[in-house]
Short mmCIF file of C-alpha atoms in Angstrom, two decimals:
data_model
loop_
_atom_site.label_atom_id
_atom_site.label_comp_id
_atom_site.label_asym_id
_atom_site.label_seq_id
_atom_site.Cartn_x
_atom_site.Cartn_y
_atom_site.Cartn_z
CA UNK A 1 -8.36 14.61 14.91
CA UNK A 2 -5.99 12.46 16.90
CA UNK A 3 -3.53 9.58 16.50
CA UNK A 4 -2.28 7.03 19.82
CA UNK A 5 1.20 5.37 19.78
CA UNK A 6 1.30 2.16 21.82
CA UNK A 7 3.77 2.75 24.60
CA UNK A 8 4.77 1.22 27.65
CA UNK A 9 5.56 3.40 30.60
CA UNK A 10 4.73 6.61 32.23
CA UNK A 11 6.27 9.12 29.59
CA UNK A 12 6.09 7.39 26.68
CA UNK A 13 8.71 9.50 24.33
CA UNK A 14 11.37 10.05 27.12
CA UNK A 15 14.50 8.49 25.28
CA UNK A 16 16.31 5.86 27.40
CA UNK A 17 19.50 3.62 27.21
CA UNK A 18 19.05 -0.11 28.38
CA UNK A 19 21.01 -1.20 31.44
CA UNK A 20 22.58 -3.19 29.58
CA UNK A 21 24.00 -0.25 27.70
CA UNK A 22 24.85 1.59 30.56
CA UNK A 23 26.66 -1.08 31.61
CA UNK A 24 28.45 -0.91 28.41
CA UNK A 25 30.25 2.87 29.00
CA UNK A 26 33.61 3.55 29.40
CA UNK A 27 33.32 5.30 32.50
CA UNK A 28 31.54 2.38 33.76
CA UNK A 29 33.52 -0.15 33.00
CA UNK A 30 36.57 1.34 34.89
CA UNK A 31 34.59 0.16 38.34
CA UNK A 32 34.73 -3.16 37.08
CA UNK A 33 30.62 -3.70 37.66
CA UNK A 34 29.12 -7.54 37.71
CA UNK A 35 25.88 -8.45 37.44
CA UNK A 36 24.57 -10.51 40.54
CA UNK A 37 20.51 -10.51 40.22
CA UNK A 38 18.49 -9.93 37.19
CA UNK A 39 20.65 -10.85 34.96
CA UNK A 40 18.15 -11.47 32.17
CA UNK A 41 16.65 -7.99 32.57
CA UNK A 42 19.12 -5.95 31.45
CA UNK A 43 17.52 -4.59 28.56
CA UNK A 44 14.98 -2.82 30.54
CA UNK A 45 15.19 1.32 29.59
CA UNK A 46 16.63 3.42 32.09
CA UNK A 47 15.25 6.73 31.84
CA UNK A 48 17.71 8.49 34.17
CA UNK A 49 20.34 7.80 36.83
CA UNK A 50 19.27 8.65 40.49
CA UNK A 51 21.54 8.39 43.87
CA UNK A 52 19.63 7.46 46.92
CA UNK A 53 20.54 5.36 50.32
CA UNK A 54 17.18 5.49 52.33
CA UNK A 55 15.22 2.35 52.39
CA UNK A 56 11.78 3.69 51.30
CA UNK A 57 14.27 4.89 47.97
CA UNK A 58 10.67 4.00 46.35
CA UNK A 59 8.29 7.24 47.51
CA UNK A 60 11.20 9.44 45.25
CA UNK A 61 10.98 7.47 42.00
CA UNK A 62 8.84 7.80 38.90
CA UNK A 63 9.81 4.28 37.18
CA UNK A 64 12.55 3.45 34.58
CA UNK A 65 15.58 4.65 37.44
CA UNK A 66 19.02 3.04 37.85
CA UNK A 67 19.66 3.64 41.05
CA UNK A 68 22.89 3.85 43.30
CA UNK A 69 23.80 3.30 46.03
CA UNK A 70 27.08 2.79 49.09
CA UNK A 71 24.66 0.78 51.33
CA UNK A 72 25.96 2.67 53.84
CA UNK A 73 22.04 3.45 55.28
CA UNK A 74 21.62 -0.66 54.64
CA UNK A 75 24.92 -2.35 56.53
CA UNK A 76 23.80 -4.63 59.09
CA UNK A 77 20.07 -4.59 58.85
CA UNK A 78 18.74 -7.41 56.71
CA UNK A 79 15.01 -6.20 56.97
CA UNK A 80 16.28 -2.85 55.60
CA UNK A 81 18.58 -4.23 52.59
CA UNK A 82 15.06 -6.54 52.00
CA UNK A 83 13.09 -3.82 52.25
CA UNK A 84 14.85 -1.43 50.21
CA UNK A 85 15.01 -4.16 46.65
CA UNK A 86 11.26 -4.56 47.26
CA UNK A 87 10.83 -0.48 47.48
CA UNK A 88 12.97 -0.31 43.91
CA UNK A 89 10.60 -3.47 42.61
CA UNK A 90 7.47 -1.69 43.79
CA UNK A 91 8.45 1.38 41.82
CA UNK A 92 9.38 -0.36 38.71
CA UNK A 93 13.34 0.84 38.86
CA UNK A 94 15.26 -0.19 36.18
CA UNK A 95 18.14 -1.49 38.30
CA UNK A 96 19.73 -0.81 41.49
CA UNK A 97 24.42 -0.56 41.65
CA UNK A 98 25.78 -1.06 44.44
CA UNK A 99 29.45 0.10 45.24
CA UNK A 100 31.31 -2.40 47.43
CA UNK A 101 33.18 -0.65 49.85
CA UNK A 102 33.58 -0.03 53.61
CA UNK A 103 29.36 -0.60 53.79
CA UNK A 104 29.46 -3.59 51.86
CA UNK A 105 33.28 -5.24 50.73
CA UNK A 106 31.27 -8.47 49.01
CA UNK A 107 27.56 -8.56 47.27
CA UNK A 108 25.01 -9.01 50.14
CA UNK A 109 23.24 -11.96 50.05
CA UNK A 110 20.06 -10.74 51.15
CA UNK A 111 19.69 -7.98 48.55
CA UNK A 112 21.10 -10.55 45.86
CA UNK A 113 18.01 -12.80 46.98
CA UNK A 114 15.45 -10.01 47.01
CA UNK A 115 16.18 -8.98 43.48
CA UNK A 116 16.61 -11.57 42.18
CA UNK A 117 13.03 -12.95 43.50
CA UNK A 118 11.51 -9.87 42.11
CA UNK A 119 13.44 -9.73 38.70
CA UNK A 120 15.76 -6.73 39.21
CA UNK A 121 18.67 -5.94 37.34
CA UNK A 122 21.53 -5.69 40.74
CA UNK A 123 25.13 -4.78 39.96
CA UNK A 124 27.91 -4.53 41.84
CA UNK A 125 30.79 -2.17 40.99
CA UNK A 126 34.32 -3.73 42.55
CA UNK A 127 36.63 -0.31 42.49
CA UNK A 128 35.91 2.85 43.99
CA UNK A 129 33.63 4.70 41.21
CA UNK A 130 32.50 8.35 41.67
CA UNK A 131 28.61 8.23 41.02
CA UNK A 132 28.56 11.84 39.87
CA UNK A 133 30.59 10.74 36.88
CA UNK A 134 27.86 8.08 35.67
CA UNK A 135 24.80 10.43 36.75
CA UNK A 136 26.75 13.35 34.26
CA UNK A 137 27.53 10.43 31.63
CA UNK A 138 24.33 8.95 31.51
CA UNK A 139 22.23 11.88 31.92
CA UNK A 140 24.32 14.02 29.11
CA UNK A 141 23.54 11.45 26.44
CA UNK A 142 19.86 11.04 27.89
CA UNK A 143 19.34 14.53 27.04
CA UNK A 144 21.14 14.20 23.62
CA UNK A 145 19.03 11.72 22.68
CA UNK A 146 16.09 13.57 23.24
CA UNK A 147 17.27 16.69 22.13
CA UNK A 148 18.03 14.65 18.52
CA UNK A 149 14.33 12.31 19.14
CA UNK A 150 12.72 16.10 19.06
CA UNK A 151 14.67 17.83 16.53
CA UNK A 152 13.57 14.48 14.00
CA UNK A 153 9.93 15.33 15.31
CA UNK A 154 9.58 18.55 14.19
CA UNK A 155 11.60 17.91 11.34
CA UNK A 156 9.58 15.68 10.04
CA UNK A 157 6.11 17.11 11.01
CA UNK A 158 6.89 20.15 9.08
CA UNK A 159 8.02 18.29 6.17
CA UNK A 160 4.98 16.02 5.71
CA UNK A 161 2.38 19.13 6.62
CA UNK A 162 4.51 20.90 3.78
CA UNK A 163 3.61 17.82 1.44
CA UNK A 164 -0.42 17.35 2.42
CA UNK A 165 -0.54 21.44 2.29
CA UNK A 166 1.53 20.93 -1.56
CA UNK A 167 -1.43 18.55 -2.27
CA UNK A 168 0.91 15.44 -2.15
CA UNK A 169 -0.54 11.95 -2.36
CA UNK A 170 -0.74 9.62 1.01
CA UNK A 171 2.38 7.14 -0.79
CA UNK A 172 4.85 10.24 -1.08
CA UNK A 173 3.64 10.83 3.03
CA UNK A 174 4.85 7.17 3.58
CA UNK A 175 7.86 7.27 1.54
CA UNK A 176 9.53 10.28 3.66
CA UNK A 177 8.31 8.15 6.66
CA UNK A 178 10.11 4.88 5.21
CA UNK A 179 13.13 7.18 4.31
CA UNK A 180 13.64 8.93 7.83
CA UNK A 181 12.80 5.57 9.78
CA UNK A 182 15.67 3.33 7.30
CA UNK A 183 12.76 0.78 7.32
CA UNK A 184 9.63 -0.63 5.79
CA UNK A 185 6.32 1.35 6.52
CA UNK A 186 2.93 -0.46 6.15
CA UNK A 187 -0.29 1.02 7.24
CA UNK A 188 -3.40 -1.57 7.68
CA UNK A 189 -7.14 -1.10 8.68
CA UNK A 190 -7.83 -2.99 11.97
CA UNK A 191 -8.71 -6.27 10.30
CA UNK A 192 -4.32 -6.39 9.68
CA UNK A 193 -5.28 -5.85 6.11
CA UNK A 194 -2.59 -4.03 4.33
CA UNK A 195 -3.92 -0.51 2.89
CA UNK A 196 -0.36 1.25 1.70
CA UNK A 197 2.93 0.19 2.02
CA UNK A 198 6.56 2.57 1.84
CA UNK A 199 10.25 1.70 1.64
CA UNK A 200 12.87 -0.29 -0.10
CA UNK A 201 10.97 -3.27 -2.24
CA UNK A 202 12.38 -6.26 -1.34
CA UNK A 203 12.27 -5.52 2.49
CA UNK A 204 8.80 -4.61 2.41
CA UNK A 205 7.88 -8.32 0.52
CA UNK A 206 9.88 -9.84 3.03
CA UNK A 207 7.26 -8.01 5.78
CA UNK A 208 4.49 -8.86 4.00
CA UNK A 209 5.02 -12.40 3.13
CA UNK A 210 3.78 -14.05 6.02
CA UNK A 211 2.13 -10.65 7.02
CA UNK A 212 -0.87 -11.71 9.73
CA UNK A 213 1.53 -14.06 11.74
CA UNK A 214 3.97 -11.31 12.23
CA UNK A 215 1.17 -8.92 12.81
CA UNK A 216 -0.56 -10.46 15.62
CA UNK A 217 3.00 -10.64 16.92
CA UNK A 218 3.82 -7.29 16.89
CA UNK A 219 0.83 -6.29 18.22
CA UNK A 220 1.60 -8.05 20.91
CA UNK A 221 5.00 -7.35 21.63
CA UNK A 222 6.73 -10.50 20.86
CA UNK A 223 8.06 -8.83 17.71
CA UNK A 224 11.77 -6.56 18.25
CA UNK A 225 11.66 -3.34 16.47
CA UNK A 226 8.38 -2.75 15.55
CA UNK A 227 7.06 0.63 16.03
CA UNK A 228 3.13 1.02 16.04
CA UNK A 229 0.96 3.73 16.36
CA UNK A 230 -3.18 3.65 16.26
CA UNK A 231 -4.76 5.99 13.77
CA UNK A 232 -8.26 7.54 14.81
CA UNK A 233 -10.49 10.06 13.64
CA UNK A 234 -13.46 11.85 15.62
CA UNK A 235 -12.85 9.40 18.83
CA UNK A 236 -12.58 6.01 15.82
CA UNK A 237 -9.77 4.04 15.36
CA UNK A 238 -9.64 3.14 12.06
CA UNK A 239 -6.05 1.61 11.34
CA UNK A 240 -2.38 1.34 12.60
CA UNK A 241 1.02 2.42 10.90
CA UNK A 242 3.79 -0.07 12.05
CA UNK A 243 7.55 1.07 11.20
CA UNK A 244 8.45 -2.93 10.82
CA UNK A 245 11.93 -3.50 11.96
CA UNK A 246 12.91 -0.58 12.77
CA UNK A 247 16.59 0.16 14.38
CA UNK A 248 16.86 3.62 15.43
CA UNK A 249 16.27 4.39 18.97
CA UNK A 250 13.22 3.57 20.43
CA UNK A 251 12.29 6.89 21.32
CA UNK A 252 12.91 8.45 18.14
CA UNK A 253 11.42 5.52 16.75
CA UNK A 254 8.08 6.39 18.97
CA UNK A 255 8.01 10.12 17.59
CA UNK A 256 8.61 9.29 14.25
CA UNK A 257 5.33 6.96 13.98
CA UNK A 258 3.37 9.30 15.78
CA UNK A 259 4.12 12.34 13.67
CA UNK A 260 3.31 10.15 10.90
CA UNK A 261 0.06 8.94 12.11
CA UNK A 262 -0.88 12.70 12.85
CA UNK A 263 0.03 13.44 8.92
CA UNK A 264 -1.84 10.38 7.76
CA UNK A 265 -4.90 11.28 10.19
CA UNK A 266 -4.70 14.91 8.80
CA UNK A 267 -4.81 13.52 4.84
CA UNK A 268 -7.10 11.43 5.46
CA UNK A 269 -9.20 14.59 7.11
CA UNK A 270 -8.72 16.71 4.41
CA UNK A 271 -9.46 14.27 1.61
CA UNK A 272 -12.96 12.92 2.93
CA UNK A 273 -15.32 15.75 0.90
CA UNK A 274 -13.31 16.49 -2.19
CA UNK A 275 -9.89 16.14 -4.19
CA UNK A 276 -8.76 13.54 -6.77
CA UNK A 277 -7.44 10.09 -5.10
CA UNK A 278 -9.20 7.86 -7.90
CA UNK A 279 -9.83 9.02 -11.58
CA UNK A 280 -13.37 10.34 -10.81
CA UNK A 281 -11.40 13.01 -9.22
CA UNK A 282 -12.49 11.96 -5.19
CA UNK A 283 -10.96 10.27 -3.46
CA UNK A 284 -11.05 6.71 -2.94
CA UNK A 285 -10.81 5.24 0.52
CA UNK A 286 -7.38 3.38 1.55
CA UNK A 287 -9.01 0.13 0.81
CA UNK A 288 -9.80 1.13 -3.05
CA UNK A 289 -6.31 2.38 -3.48
CA UNK A 290 -4.17 -0.55 -2.35
CA UNK A 291 -6.52 -1.95 -4.66
CA UNK A 292 -6.33 -0.03 -7.43
CA UNK A 293 -1.98 0.13 -7.16
CA UNK A 294 -2.22 -3.70 -6.79
CA UNK A 295 -4.19 -4.08 -10.08
CA UNK A 296 -2.20 -1.56 -12.17
CA UNK A 297 0.97 -3.16 -11.48
CA UNK A 298 -0.57 -6.53 -12.50
CA UNK A 299 -1.96 -4.98 -15.75
CA UNK A 300 0.87 -2.81 -16.77
CA UNK A 301 3.61 -5.78 -15.67
CA UNK A 302 5.85 -3.43 -14.01
CA UNK A 303 6.63 -5.34 -11.53
CA UNK A 304 6.78 -9.69 -11.55
CA UNK A 305 3.58 -10.94 -10.60
CA UNK A 306 5.14 -12.99 -8.31
CA UNK A 307 6.91 -10.20 -6.58
CA UNK A 308 2.90 -8.50 -5.53
CA UNK A 309 1.98 -11.73 -4.44
CA UNK A 310 2.19 -11.04 -0.96
CA UNK A 311 1.04 -8.00 -1.41
CA UNK A 312 -2.46 -9.41 -2.71
CA UNK A 313 -2.45 -11.69 0.05
CA UNK A 314 -1.75 -9.31 2.98
CA UNK A 315 -4.58 -7.28 1.23
CA UNK A 316 -6.78 -9.98 2.26
CA UNK A 317 -7.11 -11.78 -1.35
CA UNK A 318 -7.42 -15.98 -1.32
CA UNK A 319 -4.20 -16.93 -2.71
CA UNK A 320 -3.20 -20.27 -2.10
CA UNK A 321 -4.80 -23.43 -4.41
CA UNK A 322 -7.44 -20.75 -6.13
CA UNK A 323 -8.66 -19.87 -9.51
CA UNK A 324 -8.04 -16.69 -10.47
CA UNK A 325 -10.70 -14.80 -13.26
CA UNK A 326 -9.42 -12.08 -14.34
CA UNK A 327 -12.31 -9.26 -15.36
CA UNK A 328 -12.30 -5.79 -17.35
CA UNK A 329 -15.80 -3.80 -16.88
CA UNK A 330 -17.53 -0.88 -18.55
CA UNK A 331 -19.88 0.30 -16.95
CA UNK A 332 -21.44 4.26 -16.00
CA UNK A 333 -21.17 3.68 -12.02
CA UNK A 334 -17.42 2.61 -11.00
CA UNK A 335 -18.56 1.66 -8.05
CA UNK A 336 -21.19 -0.89 -8.64
CA UNK A 337 -19.08 -3.78 -9.50
CA UNK A 338 -17.57 -3.65 -5.85
CA UNK A 339 -21.37 -4.14 -4.33
CA UNK A 340 -22.46 -6.54 -6.97
CA UNK A 341 -19.10 -8.91 -5.82
CA UNK A 342 -20.39 -7.76 -2.18
CA UNK A 343 -23.92 -8.96 -2.98
CA UNK A 344 -22.90 -12.01 -4.48
CA UNK A 345 -20.31 -13.47 -1.95
CA UNK A 346 -17.33 -13.59 -4.28
CA UNK A 347 -13.76 -12.97 -3.47
CA UNK A 348 -11.88 -11.04 -5.17
CA UNK A 349 -10.21 -7.57 -5.08
CA UNK A 350 -11.71 -4.24 -7.21
CA UNK A 351 -10.48 -1.06 -8.68
CA UNK A 352 -11.42 1.58 -10.88
CA UNK A 353 -8.34 1.55 -14.05
CA UNK A 354 -7.06 5.44 -15.16
CA UNK A 355 -9.14 4.71 -18.35
CA UNK A 356 -12.68 4.39 -16.67
CA UNK A 357 -12.62 0.97 -16.51
CA UNK A 358 -12.94 -1.05 -13.41
CA UNK A 359 -10.41 -4.01 -13.09
CA UNK A 360 -12.19 -7.14 -11.22
CA UNK A 361 -9.75 -10.08 -10.09
CA UNK A 362 -11.90 -12.89 -8.75
CA UNK A 363 -10.45 -15.36 -6.31
CA UNK A 364 -12.42 -18.73 -6.70
CA UNK A 365 -12.17 -22.46 -5.13
CA UNK A 366 -10.78 -24.90 -7.40
CA UNK A 367 -14.51 -26.40 -7.28
CA UNK A 368 -15.98 -23.46 -8.25
CA UNK A 369 -17.58 -23.05 -11.99
CA UNK A 370 -15.72 -19.80 -12.95
CA UNK A 371 -17.76 -19.58 -16.13
CA UNK A 372 -20.79 -19.98 -14.36
CA UNK A 373 -20.20 -17.52 -11.54
CA UNK A 374 -18.94 -15.23 -13.69
CA UNK A 375 -22.37 -15.10 -16.15
CA UNK A 376 -24.06 -14.20 -13.05
CA UNK A 377 -21.30 -11.85 -11.93
CA UNK A 378 -21.85 -9.90 -15.02
CA UNK A 379 -26.06 -10.96 -15.32
CA UNK A 380 -26.61 -9.33 -11.79
CA UNK A 381 -24.70 -6.02 -13.04
CA UNK A 382 -26.59 -5.84 -16.55
CA UNK A 383 -30.08 -6.29 -13.98
CA UNK A 384 -29.38 -3.01 -12.28
CA UNK A 385 -30.78 0.30 -13.41
CA UNK A 386 -28.88 2.21 -16.65
CA UNK A 387 -27.02 -0.66 -16.88
CA UNK A 388 -28.14 -2.58 -19.76
CA UNK A 389 -25.13 -1.83 -21.82
CA UNK A 390 -22.52 -2.23 -19.50
CA UNK A 391 -19.60 -4.86 -20.81
CA UNK A 392 -17.84 -7.48 -18.96
CA UNK A 393 -14.90 -8.68 -20.29
CA UNK A 394 -13.16 -11.64 -19.45
CA UNK A 395 -10.52 -13.65 -20.15
CA UNK A 396 -10.18 -17.50 -19.09
CA UNK A 397 -9.47 -18.66 -15.49
CA UNK A 398 -6.18 -18.57 -14.29
CA UNK A 399 -4.97 -21.41 -11.87
CA UNK A 400 -0.98 -20.03 -11.96
CA UNK A 401 -1.32 -16.36 -10.42
CA UNK A 402 1.73 -15.38 -12.56
CA UNK A 403 -0.66 -15.59 -15.63
CA UNK A 404 -3.00 -13.26 -13.95
CA UNK A 405 -0.91 -9.78 -15.94
CA UNK A 406 -1.52 -11.56 -19.17
CA UNK A 407 -5.15 -12.43 -18.46
CA UNK A 408 -6.22 -8.57 -16.53
CA UNK A 409 -4.17 -7.47 -20.16
CA UNK A 410 -6.52 -9.79 -22.60
CA UNK A 411 -9.99 -8.41 -20.35
CA UNK A 412 -8.56 -4.72 -20.73
CA UNK A 413 -7.47 -5.58 -24.52
CA UNK A 414 -11.53 -6.93 -25.12
CA UNK A 415 -12.88 -4.48 -23.29
CA UNK A 416 -11.51 -1.24 -25.22
CA UNK A 417 -12.05 -3.46 -28.49
CA UNK A 418 -15.79 -3.57 -27.42
CA UNK A 419 -15.84 0.44 -26.65
CA UNK A 420 -14.30 0.70 -30.06
CA UNK A 421 -17.57 -1.20 -31.98
CA UNK A 422 -19.02 1.34 -33.92
CA UNK A 423 -22.42 -0.50 -34.12
CA UNK A 424 -25.19 0.25 -31.36
CA UNK A 425 -25.69 -3.46 -30.70
CA UNK A 426 -26.30 -4.67 -26.85
CA UNK A 427 -23.02 -6.89 -26.09
CA UNK A 428 -23.58 -10.19 -24.38
CA UNK A 429 -23.49 -10.09 -20.67
CA UNK A 430 -19.40 -11.80 -21.26
CA UNK A 431 -17.12 -10.89 -23.80
CA UNK A 432 -14.32 -12.89 -24.21
CA UNK A 433 -11.77 -12.33 -26.97
CA UNK A 434 -13.18 -14.79 -29.64
CA UNK A 435 -16.37 -12.15 -29.43
CA UNK A 436 -14.98 -9.65 -30.87
CA UNK A 437 -13.35 -10.94 -34.39
CA UNK A 438 -11.39 -8.68 -36.45
CA UNK A 439 -11.48 -5.59 -34.77
CA UNK A 440 -9.96 -7.19 -31.80
CA UNK A 441 -7.34 -8.91 -33.83
CA UNK A 442 -6.47 -5.30 -35.17
CA UNK A 443 -6.32 -3.76 -31.70
CA UNK A 444 -4.56 -6.73 -30.42
CA UNK A 445 -2.01 -5.97 -33.10
CA UNK A 446 -2.06 -1.86 -32.84
CA UNK A 447 1.69 -1.60 -31.36
CA UNK A 448 3.33 -4.02 -34.03
CA UNK A 449 5.74 -1.76 -36.29
CA UNK A 450 4.49 -3.74 -39.54
CA UNK A 451 0.81 -2.86 -38.64
CA UNK A 452 1.41 0.49 -37.90
CA UNK A 453 3.20 0.69 -41.44
CA UNK A 454 0.79 -0.87 -43.10
CA UNK A 455 -2.47 1.94 -41.50
CA UNK A 456 0.25 4.53 -43.11
CA UNK A 457 0.63 3.21 -46.39
CA UNK A 458 -2.84 2.37 -47.11
CA UNK A 459 -4.17 5.46 -45.89
CA UNK A 460 -1.31 7.90 -46.98
CA UNK A 461 -3.30 9.79 -49.56
CA UNK A 462 -6.08 11.09 -46.92
CA UNK A 463 -3.47 11.38 -44.05
CA UNK A 464 -2.05 13.89 -46.04
CA UNK A 465 -5.00 15.95 -47.13
CA UNK A 466 -6.20 18.60 -45.27
CA UNK A 467 -9.56 16.97 -45.47
CA UNK A 468 -10.81 15.26 -42.58
CA UNK A 469 -14.17 14.86 -43.56
CA UNK A 470 -13.22 12.26 -46.14
CA UNK A 471 -11.81 10.00 -43.66
CA UNK A 472 -15.21 10.33 -41.10
CA UNK A 473 -16.92 9.55 -44.69
CA UNK A 474 -14.90 6.42 -45.27
CA UNK A 475 -15.01 5.27 -41.56
CA UNK A 476 -18.74 5.36 -41.90
CA UNK A 477 -19.09 3.83 -45.62
CA UNK A 478 -16.93 0.69 -44.54
CA UNK A 479 -18.93 0.58 -40.99
CA UNK A 480 -22.09 0.75 -42.97
CA UNK A 481 -21.42 -2.51 -45.29
CA UNK A 482 -20.72 0.20 -48.06
CA UNK A 483 -24.05 0.81 -47.95
CA UNK A 484 -24.19 4.24 -50.02
CA UNK A 485 -27.75 5.67 -48.96
CA UNK A 486 -27.20 5.01 -45.37
CA UNK A 487 -24.19 6.94 -45.61
CA UNK A 488 -25.44 9.89 -47.55
CA UNK A 489 -28.60 9.87 -45.08
CA UNK A 490 -26.08 9.54 -41.48
CA UNK A 491 -23.84 12.49 -43.26
CA UNK A 492 -26.96 14.25 -44.02
CA UNK A 493 -25.24 14.83 -48.07
CA UNK A 494 -27.39 14.19 -50.94
CA UNK A 495 -26.44 10.63 -53.10
CA UNK A 496 -24.58 12.66 -55.70
CA UNK A 497 -21.99 14.59 -53.19
CA UNK A 498 -21.31 11.58 -51.59
CA UNK A 499 -20.56 9.65 -54.44
CA UNK A 500 -18.11 12.48 -55.21
CA UNK A 501 -16.54 12.15 -51.93
CA UNK A 502 -15.96 8.41 -52.92
CA UNK A 503 -14.33 9.30 -55.88
CA UNK A 504 -12.08 11.68 -54.01
CA UNK A 505 -11.69 9.39 -51.49
CA UNK A 506 -10.51 6.39 -54.37
CA UNK A 507 -8.60 8.70 -55.99
CA UNK A 508 -6.27 9.65 -53.50
CA UNK A 509 -5.56 6.27 -51.67
CA UNK A 510 -5.37 4.45 -55.37
CA UNK A 511 -7.99 2.04 -54.76
CA UNK A 512 -11.51 0.56 -56.31
CA UNK A 513 -13.53 0.09 -52.84
CA UNK A 514 -16.02 -1.45 -54.96
CA UNK A 515 -13.36 -4.58 -55.19
CA UNK A 516 -14.20 -6.53 -52.17
CA UNK A 517 -10.23 -7.21 -50.84
CA UNK A 518 -9.33 -3.50 -51.61
CA UNK A 519 -12.08 -2.21 -49.30
CA UNK A 520 -11.33 -4.64 -46.90
CA UNK A 521 -7.44 -3.66 -46.93
CA UNK A 522 -8.91 -0.21 -46.59
CA UNK A 523 -11.28 -1.16 -43.31
CA UNK A 524 -8.18 -3.13 -41.70
CA UNK A 525 -6.37 0.03 -42.42
CA UNK A 526 -8.58 1.90 -40.99
CA UNK A 527 -9.48 -0.09 -37.89
CA UNK A 528 -5.90 -0.33 -37.20
CA UNK A 529 -5.40 3.55 -37.52
CA UNK A 530 -8.17 4.06 -35.40
CA UNK A 531 -6.62 2.06 -32.51
CA UNK A 532 -3.14 3.27 -33.00
CA UNK A 533 -4.61 7.05 -32.38
CA UNK A 534 -7.05 5.83 -29.38
CA UNK A 535 -9.89 6.89 -30.90
CA UNK A 536 -12.78 6.57 -28.85
CA UNK A 537 -16.43 5.63 -29.34
CA UNK A 538 -17.39 9.44 -28.71
CA UNK A 539 -15.49 10.16 -32.02
CA UNK A 540 -15.77 7.15 -33.55
CA UNK A 541 -19.41 6.05 -33.55
CA UNK A 542 -21.39 6.21 -36.61
CA UNK A 543 -23.22 9.76 -36.76
CA UNK A 544 -26.51 10.08 -35.49
CA UNK A 545 -29.28 10.37 -37.94
#
């Protein structure tokens, strides 16, 4: 297990102050500092402060040092002055600070010009200044930062490891990383597709709004405050974690990203074989988890569709000038819809929902025929082995993204109504709202208080009784079109015994089941009751002969 964090410099985790920050310290300001060269490079990091007078000072440096000198060994020798600056540049020093005095009462032109050519910040101090004070101040600040960064690193590692041990989902880990970082956290695959996010919702949406462009700029080092950690396992890179707009100490941000990357890799490795990531009990891929979260949020309506648009775009779903076709599939193999989608070359996202159905959101170009492609998708599914009874429930195509949640809920409602059907007929390849008739209407209205009250009122005599078998007999009798012979056969009773039960049902309900209108009223009430109670096909289907 490995994780790597992109950095520059020989010691990426060592905390640093910028040259600008050092020059702003109170003790340094007392020396009246003046930047005479390299003013555009003042944000370079200072990892250490070093006092050096020798012309070949570069051999003593490892990069990132702010070098302090009085120039006493350089006075009167312009070649040494030029070599001194070039030696600092070769050693990648952060800056050079020259104390003016007996050696150099004014900034030496040779050193200033050489520093400007090299892009090395050169600062002169106009007032006498004890270098020891500057060294002590900067070193103590760097050590405090280093201690704080290491403490943060260990605290985060302990916390995330504890969450993993407790079986926490990956979202919980990312939420903690975002809390520590105080900024959005994004996990992507290597193609910059967003797999997971954490942080304040509005801040995350701002980041995702133009994600691909921003991500590539950050990858090129053009975006300030972005810290990236590469995610790899067994030598193979599979994604990136990005702290977006991190405003804390850079070294602490890098340590935080590294600890988060280690935790995510460990979480992924522990979940490769088993555990409950998806509804089926096996951990899904990050792409599948991302799609499921997005589609679940769309179906639930808990988050406005407009706020989910950046997430959909960042996940790789085409959303500009597209037609969206909401589908819900009931298939014994939940991974089959995604495979068929890829085989047909259709664009969309697929995710298994909590109720065992699979949601599919197709994204089509405006000139594509939504109905034809939906039928082709369904037919291809049904051609698979053991898929003759696969149900593809569809809503009409939506041109407006804001209408997608309602379309997904409609498709889900249709799929549920078909699943609740008591007959064993093979459904059509694509089922729509108009195909589910009365059962679909009742299911659509099942949460209406008036419908609930109606069902309770019509069935009160049976619901209060102790004999559940009468309710089952009533359900079968109505589902068979009031066919007494078939009902008796399905319940394995004689016709006289069935007559006695029907008489008991009519007596308790106070109805005449031979009267069409009264029988229809009881049938509708029973459909509503089953829908409200979540009666599933396994216990609502007709008894088998």
